[in-house]
Tab-separated table of C-alpha atoms and ligand atoms in Angstrom:
chain	number	residue	atom	x	y	z
A	23	MET	CA	14.658	2.640	-35.277
A	24	GLU	CA	11.952	4.708	-33.600
A	25	VAL	CA	12.731	5.758	-30.047
A	26	LEU	CA	9.576	5.342	-28.014
A	27	THR	CA	8.159	7.923	-25.665
A	28	ILE	CA	7.773	6.708	-22.109
A	29	GLU	CA	3.971	6.662	-22.547
A	30	LYS	CA	4.225	4.400	-25.607
A	31	ALA	CA	6.764	2.172	-23.892
A	32	VAL	CA	4.540	1.748	-20.836
A	33	ASN	CA	1.474	1.059	-22.990
A	34	LEU	CA	3.328	-1.573	-24.993
A	35	LEU	CA	4.362	-3.356	-21.828
A	36	LEU	CA	0.953	-2.992	-20.173
A	37	GLN	CA	-0.542	-4.986	-23.048
A	38	LYS	CA	1.742	-7.866	-22.120
A	39	VAL	CA	0.762	-8.237	-18.475
A	40	ASP	CA	-2.490	-9.294	-16.833
A	41	GLN	CA	-3.879	-8.843	-13.386
A	42	ILE	CA	-2.869	-11.784	-11.219
A	43	ARG	CA	-6.002	-13.686	-10.208
A	44	GLU	CA	-4.413	-16.493	-8.185
A	45	THR	CA	-5.441	-16.255	-4.566
A	46	GLU	CA	-4.045	-17.321	-1.227
A	47	ARG	CA	-5.183	-17.089	2.364
A	48	VAL	CA	-3.203	-14.896	4.710
A	49	VAL	CA	-3.589	-14.455	8.438
A	50	LEU	CA	-5.056	-11.073	9.358
A	51	TRP	CA	-1.719	-9.941	10.742
A	52	ASP	CA	-0.352	-10.060	7.202
A	53	ALA	CA	-3.434	-8.742	5.406
A	54	ALA	CA	-2.660	-5.005	5.348
A	55	GLY	CA	-1.450	-3.918	1.927
A	56	ARG	CA	-2.989	-6.941	0.198
A	57	VAL	CA	-5.923	-6.920	-2.232
A	58	LEU	CA	-9.035	-8.739	-1.079
A	59	ALA	CA	-10.050	-11.615	-3.366
A	60	GLU	CA	-13.497	-12.380	-1.918
A	61	ASP	CA	-16.612	-10.482	-0.937
A	62	VAL	CA	-16.951	-10.586	2.828
A	63	TYR	CA	-20.365	-10.904	4.485
A	64	ALA	CA	-21.207	-10.499	8.145
A	65	CYS	CA	-22.037	-13.796	9.821
A	66	HIS	CA	-23.393	-12.069	12.934
A	67	ASP	CA	-24.698	-8.709	14.104
A	68	GLN	CA	-22.116	-6.243	15.384
A	69	PRO	CA	-22.497	-5.745	18.248
A	70	PRO	CA	-24.121	-9.165	18.631
A	71	PHE	CA	-26.381	-7.922	21.473
A	72	PRO	CA	-27.823	-4.573	22.605
A	73	ARG	CA	-25.222	-3.026	24.879
A	74	SER	CA	-24.706	-0.155	27.229
A	75	PRO	CA	-22.541	2.762	26.069
A	76	LEU	CA	-21.858	3.865	29.646
A	77	ASP	CA	-21.736	2.893	33.302
A	78	GLY	CA	-25.113	3.264	34.984
A	79	TYR	CA	-28.417	1.469	35.501
A	80	ALA	CA	-30.520	-0.311	32.897
A	81	VAL	CA	-34.145	0.628	33.559
A	82	LYS	CA	-37.544	1.116	31.996
A	83	SER	CA	-37.763	4.665	30.641
A	84	GLU	CA	-41.436	4.939	31.573
A	85	ASP	CA	-40.472	4.406	35.252
A	86	ILE	CA	-38.219	7.466	35.368
A	87	GLN	CA	-40.122	9.897	33.167
A	88	ASN	CA	-40.701	12.330	36.059
A	89	ALA	CA	-37.396	11.800	37.856
A	90	SER	CA	-35.483	14.875	39.009
A	91	LYS	CA	-33.004	15.854	41.718
A	92	GLU	CA	-35.919	17.181	43.771
A	93	ASN	CA	-38.183	14.214	43.046
A	94	PRO	CA	-35.928	11.160	42.686
A	95	VAL	CA	-37.415	7.878	41.533
A	96	ARG	CA	-36.434	4.918	43.721
A	97	LEU	CA	-35.896	1.581	41.997
A	98	THR	CA	-34.917	-1.846	43.314
A	99	VAL	CA	-31.519	-2.970	41.994
A	100	LEU	CA	-31.880	-6.582	40.840
A	101	GLY	CA	-28.168	-7.152	40.363
A	102	GLU	CA	-25.150	-6.102	38.324
A	103	VAL	CA	-23.969	-6.951	34.807
A	104	ASP	CA	-20.410	-6.282	33.677
A	105	ALA	CA	-18.945	-6.325	30.162
A	106	GLY	CA	-18.374	-9.882	29.009
A	107	HIS	CA	-21.172	-11.360	31.133
A	108	VAL	CA	-24.858	-11.929	30.663
A	109	CYS	CA	-27.586	-10.947	33.085
A	110	GLY	CA	-30.159	-13.466	34.282
A	111	HIS	CA	-32.580	-10.749	35.434
A	112	THR	CA	-35.499	-9.272	33.540
A	113	VAL	CA	-36.164	-5.639	34.337
A	114	SER	CA	-39.769	-5.045	35.321
A	115	SER	CA	-41.484	-1.874	36.435
A	116	GLY	CA	-39.894	-0.482	39.614
A	117	THR	CA	-36.581	-2.289	39.103
A	118	GLY	CA	-33.269	-1.786	37.382
A	119	VAL	CA	-29.909	-3.498	36.871
A	120	ARG	CA	-26.514	-1.950	37.604
A	121	ILE	CA	-24.683	-2.056	34.249
A	122	MET	CA	-21.157	-1.332	32.983
A	123	THR	CA	-20.052	-0.077	29.558
A	124	GLY	CA	-20.138	-2.835	26.949
A	125	ALA	CA	-22.395	-5.123	28.978
A	126	PRO	CA	-25.573	-6.564	27.394
A	127	ILE	CA	-28.703	-4.589	28.284
A	128	PRO	CA	-30.986	-6.972	30.195
A	129	GLU	CA	-34.405	-8.031	28.974
A	130	GLY	CA	-37.118	-5.537	29.834
A	131	ALA	CA	-34.868	-2.470	30.012
A	132	ASP	CA	-35.117	0.091	27.197
A	133	CYS	CA	-32.560	2.668	28.344
A	134	VAL	CA	-29.585	3.275	30.587
A	135	ILE	CA	-29.319	6.106	33.076
A	136	ARG	CA	-25.736	7.153	33.670
A	137	GLN	CA	-24.455	6.587	37.170
A	138	GLU	CA	-23.664	10.307	37.645
A	139	ASP	CA	-27.441	10.928	37.545
A	140	THR	CA	-28.085	8.533	40.433
A	141	ASP	CA	-27.009	8.026	44.040
A	142	TYR	CA	-24.950	4.956	42.989
A	143	GLY	CA	-27.259	2.814	45.164
A	144	GLU	CA	-26.521	-0.896	45.612
A	145	ASP	CA	-29.827	-2.463	46.644
A	146	MET	CA	-32.029	0.544	45.951
A	147	VAL	CA	-31.072	3.354	43.613
A	148	GLU	CA	-32.318	6.931	43.408
A	149	ILE	CA	-32.623	8.253	39.869
A	150	TYR	CA	-32.334	12.016	39.415
A	151	LYS	CA	-33.035	12.423	35.734
A	152	ALA	CA	-35.400	11.237	33.012
A	153	VAL	CA	-34.136	9.523	29.864
A	154	GLY	CA	-36.155	8.572	26.819
A	155	SER	CA	-36.826	5.144	25.413
A	156	TYR	CA	-33.693	3.720	23.692
A	157	GLU	CA	-31.509	6.536	24.957
A	158	ASN	CA	-28.046	5.374	25.978
A	159	TYR	CA	-28.945	2.130	24.242
A	160	CYS	CA	-26.742	0.610	21.518
A	161	PHE	CA	-28.775	-1.673	19.296
A	162	ALA	CA	-27.557	-5.080	18.235
A	163	GLY	CA	-26.238	-4.735	14.672
A	164	GLU	CA	-25.829	-0.947	14.841
A	165	ASP	CA	-22.345	-1.344	13.316
A	166	TYR	CA	-23.440	-3.989	10.805
A	167	LYS	CA	-26.143	-6.613	10.526
A	168	ALA	CA	-25.726	-10.318	9.876
A	169	GLY	CA	-25.801	-10.985	6.134
A	170	THR	CA	-24.605	-7.512	5.107
A	171	LYS	CA	-21.793	-7.281	2.562
A	172	ILE	CA	-19.042	-5.722	4.626
A	173	MET	CA	-16.274	-5.551	2.038
A	174	ALA	CA	-16.206	-5.977	-1.711
A	175	LYS	CA	-13.381	-7.897	-3.312
A	176	ASP	CA	-10.600	-5.945	-5.046
A	177	ILE	CA	-10.242	-3.378	-2.268
A	178	ARG	CA	-6.852	-2.887	-0.722
A	179	LEU	CA	-6.797	-3.869	2.911
A	180	GLY	CA	-5.406	-1.564	5.560
A	181	ALA	CA	-5.344	-1.442	9.313
A	182	VAL	CA	-9.029	-0.545	9.690
A	183	GLU	CA	-10.076	-3.310	7.283
A	184	ALA	CA	-8.007	-5.781	9.328
A	185	GLY	CA	-9.873	-4.586	12.418
A	186	VAL	CA	-13.282	-4.974	10.762
A	187	LEU	CA	-12.400	-8.472	9.542
A	188	ALA	CA	-11.301	-9.331	13.076
A	189	SER	CA	-14.638	-7.992	14.410
A	190	LEU	CA	-16.261	-10.673	12.246
A	191	GLY	CA	-14.191	-13.270	14.059
A	192	LEU	CA	-12.057	-14.056	11.013
A	193	GLN	CA	-8.481	-15.191	11.469
A	194	ASP	CA	-7.500	-15.232	7.830
A	195	VAL	CA	-8.740	-13.882	4.525
A	196	SER	CA	-8.423	-14.626	0.819
A	197	VAL	CA	-6.208	-12.193	-1.099
A	198	TYR	CA	-4.650	-12.108	-4.533
A	199	ARG	CA	-1.121	-13.373	-4.783
A	200	ARG	CA	1.360	-10.514	-5.012
A	201	PRO	CA	3.430	-9.994	-8.165
A	202	ARG	CA	6.812	-11.693	-7.971
A	203	ALA	CA	9.891	-10.029	-9.372
A	204	ALA	CA	13.446	-11.241	-9.876
A	205	VAL	CA	16.232	-8.672	-9.787
A	206	ILE	CA	19.609	-9.376	-11.375
A	207	THR	CA	22.386	-6.807	-11.592
A	208	THR	CA	25.216	-7.185	-14.064
A	209	GLY	CA	28.730	-5.770	-14.381
A	210	ASP	CA	32.273	-7.058	-13.916
A	211	GLU	CA	32.961	-3.993	-11.783
A	212	ILE	CA	30.099	-4.633	-9.386
A	213	ILE	CA	30.791	-6.191	-5.988
A	214	LEU	CA	28.498	-6.715	-3.044
A	215	PRO	CA	28.741	-4.953	0.306
A	216	GLY	CA	30.944	-7.094	2.520
A	217	GLU	CA	33.468	-7.769	-0.229
A	218	PRO	CA	36.768	-5.816	-0.201
A	219	LEU	CA	36.835	-2.771	-2.484
A	220	GLU	CA	39.578	-3.587	-4.973
A	221	GLY	CA	40.871	-1.697	-8.001
A	222	GLY	CA	38.229	-0.802	-10.564
A	223	LYS	CA	35.338	-2.149	-8.504
A	224	ILE	CA	32.284	-0.402	-7.098
A	225	TYR	CA	29.632	-1.648	-4.760
A	226	ASP	CA	26.274	-2.715	-6.118
A	227	SER	CA	23.760	-0.036	-5.254
A	228	ASN	CA	21.148	-0.995	-7.859
A	229	LEU	CA	20.415	-4.339	-6.243
A	230	TYR	CA	19.605	-2.582	-2.985
A	231	THR	CA	17.647	0.313	-4.487
A	232	LEU	CA	15.540	-1.941	-6.696
A	233	VAL	CA	14.911	-4.786	-4.269
A	234	THR	CA	14.138	-2.414	-1.414
A	235	ARG	CA	11.796	-0.332	-3.543
A	236	LEU	CA	9.953	-3.371	-4.865
A	237	THR	CA	9.585	-4.801	-1.388
A	238	SER	CA	8.311	-1.488	-0.034
A	239	LEU	CA	5.734	-1.400	-2.833
A	240	GLY	CA	4.470	-4.791	-1.659
A	241	ILE	CA	6.103	-6.853	-4.392
A	242	GLU	CA	7.601	-10.233	-3.585
A	243	VAL	CA	11.230	-10.410	-4.699
A	244	THR	CA	12.043	-14.003	-5.567
A	245	CYS	CA	15.644	-13.564	-6.689
A	246	LYS	CA	18.265	-10.913	-5.954
A	247	LYS	CA	21.580	-11.673	-7.577
A	248	ARG	CA	24.584	-9.973	-9.051
A	249	ILE	CA	26.634	-11.378	-11.919
A	250	GLY	CA	29.552	-10.298	-14.124
A	251	ASP	CA	29.419	-9.271	-17.767
A	252	ASP	CA	28.923	-12.812	-18.983
A	253	ALA	CA	26.044	-13.184	-21.444
A	254	ALA	CA	25.784	-16.968	-21.181
A	255	ARG	CA	25.748	-16.834	-17.390
A	256	ALA	CA	23.196	-14.002	-17.417
A	257	ALA	CA	20.919	-15.991	-19.731
A	258	GLU	CA	21.229	-19.014	-17.463
A	259	MET	CA	20.336	-16.954	-14.427
A	260	ILE	CA	17.318	-15.394	-16.135
A	261	ARG	CA	16.120	-18.891	-17.109
A	262	GLU	CA	16.401	-19.982	-13.476
A	263	ALA	CA	14.699	-16.850	-12.147
A	264	GLU	CA	11.858	-16.949	-14.672
A	265	GLY	CA	10.306	-20.038	-13.060
A	266	ASP	CA	9.421	-18.279	-9.805
A	267	ALA	CA	8.891	-14.753	-11.091
A	268	ASP	CA	6.243	-12.872	-13.060
A	269	LEU	CA	8.792	-10.311	-14.130
A	270	VAL	CA	12.591	-10.255	-14.431
A	271	ILE	CA	14.401	-6.953	-13.978
A	272	THR	CA	18.087	-6.548	-14.753
A	273	THR	CA	20.436	-3.595	-14.633
A	274	GLY	CA	23.510	-2.829	-16.706
A	275	GLY	CA	24.764	-3.813	-20.143
A	276	VAL	CA	22.065	-2.253	-22.294
A	277	SER	CA	24.040	0.445	-24.075
A	278	VAL	CA	26.326	0.107	-27.089
A	279	GLY	CA	29.646	-0.775	-25.457
A	280	LYS	CA	31.592	-3.991	-25.990
A	281	LYS	CA	30.436	-5.302	-22.640
A	282	ASP	CA	26.793	-4.416	-23.101
A	283	ILE	CA	25.733	-8.022	-22.986
A	284	MET	CA	21.988	-7.803	-22.613
A	285	HIS	CA	21.351	-7.618	-26.366
A	286	GLU	CA	23.181	-10.920	-26.722
A	287	VAL	CA	21.389	-12.358	-23.684
A	288	LEU	CA	18.058	-11.820	-25.437
A	289	GLU	CA	19.371	-13.806	-28.404
A	290	ILE	CA	20.758	-16.619	-26.260
A	291	LEU	CA	17.543	-17.121	-24.271
A	292	PRO	CA	15.963	-16.538	-26.853
A	293	ALA	CA	13.642	-13.724	-25.837
A	294	GLU	CA	11.483	-11.629	-28.125
A	295	ARG	CA	12.715	-8.064	-28.208
A	296	ILE	CA	9.887	-5.602	-27.555
A	297	PHE	CA	11.883	-2.386	-27.719
A	298	TRP	CA	15.226	-0.824	-27.030
A	299	ARG	CA	15.557	2.808	-25.979
A	300	ILE	CA	13.048	5.221	-24.559
A	301	ALA	CA	13.152	8.952	-25.214
A	302	ILE	CA	13.812	9.857	-21.602
A	303	LYS	CA	16.711	10.987	-19.524
A	304	PRO	CA	17.882	9.171	-17.456
A	305	GLY	CA	17.464	5.611	-18.657
A	306	MET	CA	17.459	6.106	-22.429
A	307	PRO	CA	18.994	2.689	-23.315
A	308	THR	CA	16.343	0.593	-21.521
A	309	LEU	CA	15.793	-2.722	-23.302
A	310	CYS	CA	12.646	-4.810	-22.946
A	311	GLY	CA	11.894	-8.325	-24.066
A	312	GLN	CA	9.565	-11.185	-23.390
A	313	TYR	CA	10.781	-14.617	-22.406
A	314	LYS	CA	8.355	-17.518	-21.955
A	315	GLY	CA	5.519	-15.009	-21.778
A	316	LYS	CA	7.187	-13.007	-19.005
A	317	LEU	CA	8.562	-9.527	-19.275
A	318	LEU	CA	12.299	-9.049	-19.113
A	319	ILE	CA	13.057	-5.447	-18.295
A	320	CYS	CA	16.696	-4.528	-18.690
A	321	LEU	CA	17.424	-1.166	-17.133
A	322	SER	CA	20.484	0.982	-17.483
A	323	GLY	CA	23.166	0.291	-14.901
A	324	ASN	CA	23.381	3.946	-13.974
A	325	PRO	CA	21.912	4.068	-10.483
A	326	TYR	CA	19.672	7.085	-11.070
A	327	GLY	CA	18.556	5.693	-14.419
A	328	ALA	CA	17.648	2.357	-12.861
A	329	ALA	CA	15.767	4.006	-9.987
A	330	VAL	CA	13.796	6.352	-12.270
A	331	ASN	CA	12.862	3.626	-14.728
A	332	LEU	CA	11.680	1.369	-11.969
A	333	GLU	CA	9.155	4.095	-11.143
A	334	LEU	CA	8.155	5.208	-14.632
A	335	LEU	CA	8.218	1.930	-16.487
A	336	VAL	CA	7.860	-0.861	-13.951
A	337	ARG	CA	5.468	0.631	-11.404
A	338	PRO	CA	2.523	0.957	-13.822
A	339	LEU	CA	2.976	-2.732	-14.674
A	340	LEU	CA	2.986	-3.690	-11.027
A	341	ALA	CA	-0.173	-1.621	-10.519
A	342	LYS	CA	-1.953	-3.613	-13.233
A	343	MET	CA	-0.589	-6.985	-12.146
A	344	SER	CA	-1.542	-6.457	-8.515
A	345	GLY	CA	-4.835	-4.661	-9.179
A	346	ARG	CA	-3.599	-1.836	-6.990
A	347	LYS	CA	-4.642	1.652	-8.071
A	348	ASP	CA	-2.431	3.142	-5.371
A	349	LEU	CA	0.615	1.924	-7.299
A	350	GLU	CA	-0.308	3.942	-10.374
A	351	LEU	CA	1.844	6.987	-10.897
A	352	GLN	CA	0.436	10.204	-9.583
A	353	ARG	CA	1.347	13.528	-11.146
A	354	VAL	CA	0.895	16.843	-9.396
A	355	LYS	CA	1.285	20.413	-10.581
A	356	ALA	CA	3.761	22.414	-8.547
A	357	ILE	CA	5.805	25.596	-8.577
A	358	SER	CA	9.544	25.112	-8.801
A	359	GLU	CA	11.588	26.880	-6.162
A	360	SER	CA	14.760	25.884	-8.017
A	361	ALA	CA	16.218	26.552	-11.421
A	362	PHE	CA	17.495	23.804	-13.713
A	363	PRO	CA	19.394	25.383	-16.580
A	364	LYS	CA	19.981	22.318	-18.823
A	365	LYS	CA	18.106	21.972	-22.110
A	366	SER	CA	16.170	18.720	-22.475
A	367	MET	CA	16.264	16.924	-25.830
A	368	ALA	CA	14.267	13.968	-24.474
A	369	THR	CA	11.772	14.106	-21.602
A	370	ARG	CA	13.922	14.702	-18.575
A	371	TYR	CA	13.263	13.676	-15.002
A	372	VAL	CA	14.857	15.733	-12.283
A	373	ARG	CA	14.914	14.449	-8.719
A	374	ALA	CA	13.280	16.853	-6.262
A	375	ARG	CA	11.422	17.276	-3.019
A	376	TYR	CA	7.741	18.093	-3.153
A	377	ALA	CA	5.783	19.744	-0.342
A	378	ASP	CA	2.780	22.087	-0.243
A	379	GLY	CA	2.546	22.598	-3.990
A	380	LYS	CA	6.227	23.441	-4.374
A	381	VAL	CA	9.234	21.486	-5.547
A	382	ARG	CA	12.864	22.019	-4.685
A	383	ILE	CA	15.798	20.421	-6.488
A	384	PRO	CA	18.510	19.232	-4.094
A	385	ASP	CA	22.070	20.512	-4.273
A	386	GLY	CA	24.282	18.116	-6.150
A	387	SER	CA	24.185	16.624	-9.582
A	388	ASN	CA	21.166	15.191	-11.401
A	389	ASP	CA	23.442	13.039	-13.577
A	390	SER	CA	22.356	9.470	-14.156
A	391	GLY	CA	25.401	8.048	-12.385
A	392	ILE	CA	24.720	10.010	-9.192
A	393	LEU	CA	22.510	8.434	-6.573
A	394	SER	CA	23.276	10.166	-3.280
A	395	SER	CA	21.571	13.466	-4.160
A	396	MET	CA	18.337	11.486	-4.544
A	397	CYS	CA	18.260	10.772	-0.803
A	398	GLY	CA	15.176	12.415	0.671
A	399	CYS	CA	13.642	13.125	-2.735
A	400	ASN	CA	9.989	12.230	-3.137
A	401	CYS	CA	9.241	13.255	-6.694
A	402	LEU	CA	10.587	13.586	-10.212
A	403	ILE	CA	10.085	16.880	-12.051
A	404	GLU	CA	9.030	16.075	-15.610
A	405	LEU	CA	10.567	18.393	-18.187
A	406	PRO	CA	9.064	17.732	-21.624
A	407	ALA	CA	11.357	17.164	-24.615
A	408	GLY	CA	12.391	20.461	-26.135
A	409	THR	CA	12.251	22.356	-22.836
A	410	SER	CA	15.046	24.890	-22.681
A	411	GLY	CA	15.403	24.702	-18.903
A	412	LEU	CA	13.603	25.501	-15.741
A	413	GLU	CA	13.473	28.832	-13.972
A	414	LYS	CA	12.484	29.590	-10.416
A	415	GLY	CA	8.733	30.124	-10.215
A	416	ASP	CA	7.934	27.958	-13.273
A	417	GLU	CA	4.933	25.691	-13.015
A	418	ILE	CA	5.875	22.056	-13.562
A	419	TRP	CA	4.426	18.559	-13.367
A	420	ALA	CA	5.991	16.248	-10.822
A	421	VAL	CA	5.632	12.480	-10.595
A	422	LEU	CA	5.265	11.488	-6.963
A	423	LEU	CA	7.446	8.655	-5.764
B	510	AMP	P1	26.114	0.018	-17.764
B	510	AMP	O1	24.655	0.249	-17.880
B	510	AMP	O2	26.464	-1.410	-17.503
B	510	AMP	O3	26.836	0.590	-18.931
B	510	AMP	O4	26.585	0.819	-16.494
B	510	AMP	C1	26.483	2.227	-16.457
B	510	AMP	C2	27.163	2.756	-15.226
B	510	AMP	O5	26.469	2.317	-14.074
B	510	AMP	C3	28.578	2.297	-15.039
B	510	AMP	O6	29.346	3.353	-14.511
B	510	AMP	C4	28.473	1.177	-14.056
B	510	AMP	O7	29.634	0.936	-13.314
B	510	AMP	C5	27.335	1.648	-13.188
B	510	AMP	N1	26.613	0.513	-12.619
B	510	AMP	C6	26.173	-0.557	-13.304
B	510	AMP	N2	25.561	-1.424	-12.503
B	510	AMP	C7	25.602	-0.892	-11.259
B	510	AMP	C8	25.132	-1.314	-9.995
B	510	AMP	N3	24.492	-2.479	-9.873
B	510	AMP	N4	25.338	-0.510	-8.935
B	510	AMP	C9	25.977	0.661	-9.087
B	510	AMP	N5	26.434	1.118	-10.239
B	510	AMP	C10	26.255	0.359	-11.331
B	511	MG	MG1	28.208	-2.472	-17.660
């Protein structure tokens, strides 16, 4: 049986998922990170009225054309307008209105003179400087005009977008539903944190790595469960999880041992087998199937293998399903500051830290069963199949995590 390259494996799976087009409304507080599902138009000008950018006096520019410190212009102060209030006065020749930053510029005025260029007068004010027409004058709609398309659908919302939507007066917004994933870990030896560590057992790290990673990528995790090496039970759990999820991810039991139950689970379900094995290290025995139209991705139980395959295999699918370009894998060229002497038969991924165009491999093993040396790593060095090893100073490609 042909062992697929990671590129072929990803492409095969990509053909089996679609972008999720179901929408939901979320309050603006929860909008960041979501993908906008509607074009948004301005329903009013922003700002809705001409406003003052500073504290001073709203006047007619023609009145103060010749004003100077030596020859001040004296104007009658009609009143005061503060931010949040409207002014009943109309400025006519020889008059002005005391105005604060953010307040609407009264009718008749075409500029604002800053208070530092006046005597701060209350009933009468002396103006010491000339300003031109529409100087210190923010026009209504200078940010955006009513009717303008402010945001196009399919963009990813962030903090600034939330602020702009709020400036429109919106409280909620239509976004695409996020992909939903179920995570199930398998293994008789696997126990959950909180349970006593008895002979032959180890704590479940995969459940935490996978669920936490998915959540941090903005994916909704609908099921997080651990079960023993029981094919019938695993099939039952996948059937239950499938209802709420777009994608089911399992770990463990995909190799060739007696207890590698996932092959049997596919038969029990029954699920169509898409492929088994990818020519990569770690995570070679990955098994993928389709059950009721949904992908079933069975990753190796080895913690590093599971973590790497979540990035290389699952992330591109999530990018397509969620319509989020930012989830697509990004590769950068970098210079290795570390050596890695092992030969690579299949494409090998070595955990590393990337910064400023350089990568450094942490101390500790890169073996697929070792997770702790991955702490603090932010990339995977990609060593093509056939590479005899890596020397310090070599140029490499790194996949950013
Ligand atoms: P398997 O893929 O089931 O053959 O497991 C490969 C190795 O990964 C074994 O040493 C398992 O004990 C270990 N392993 C499997 N599942 C987990 C898990 N959820 N957390 C930590 N280690 C695991
Ligand atoms: Mg196992």
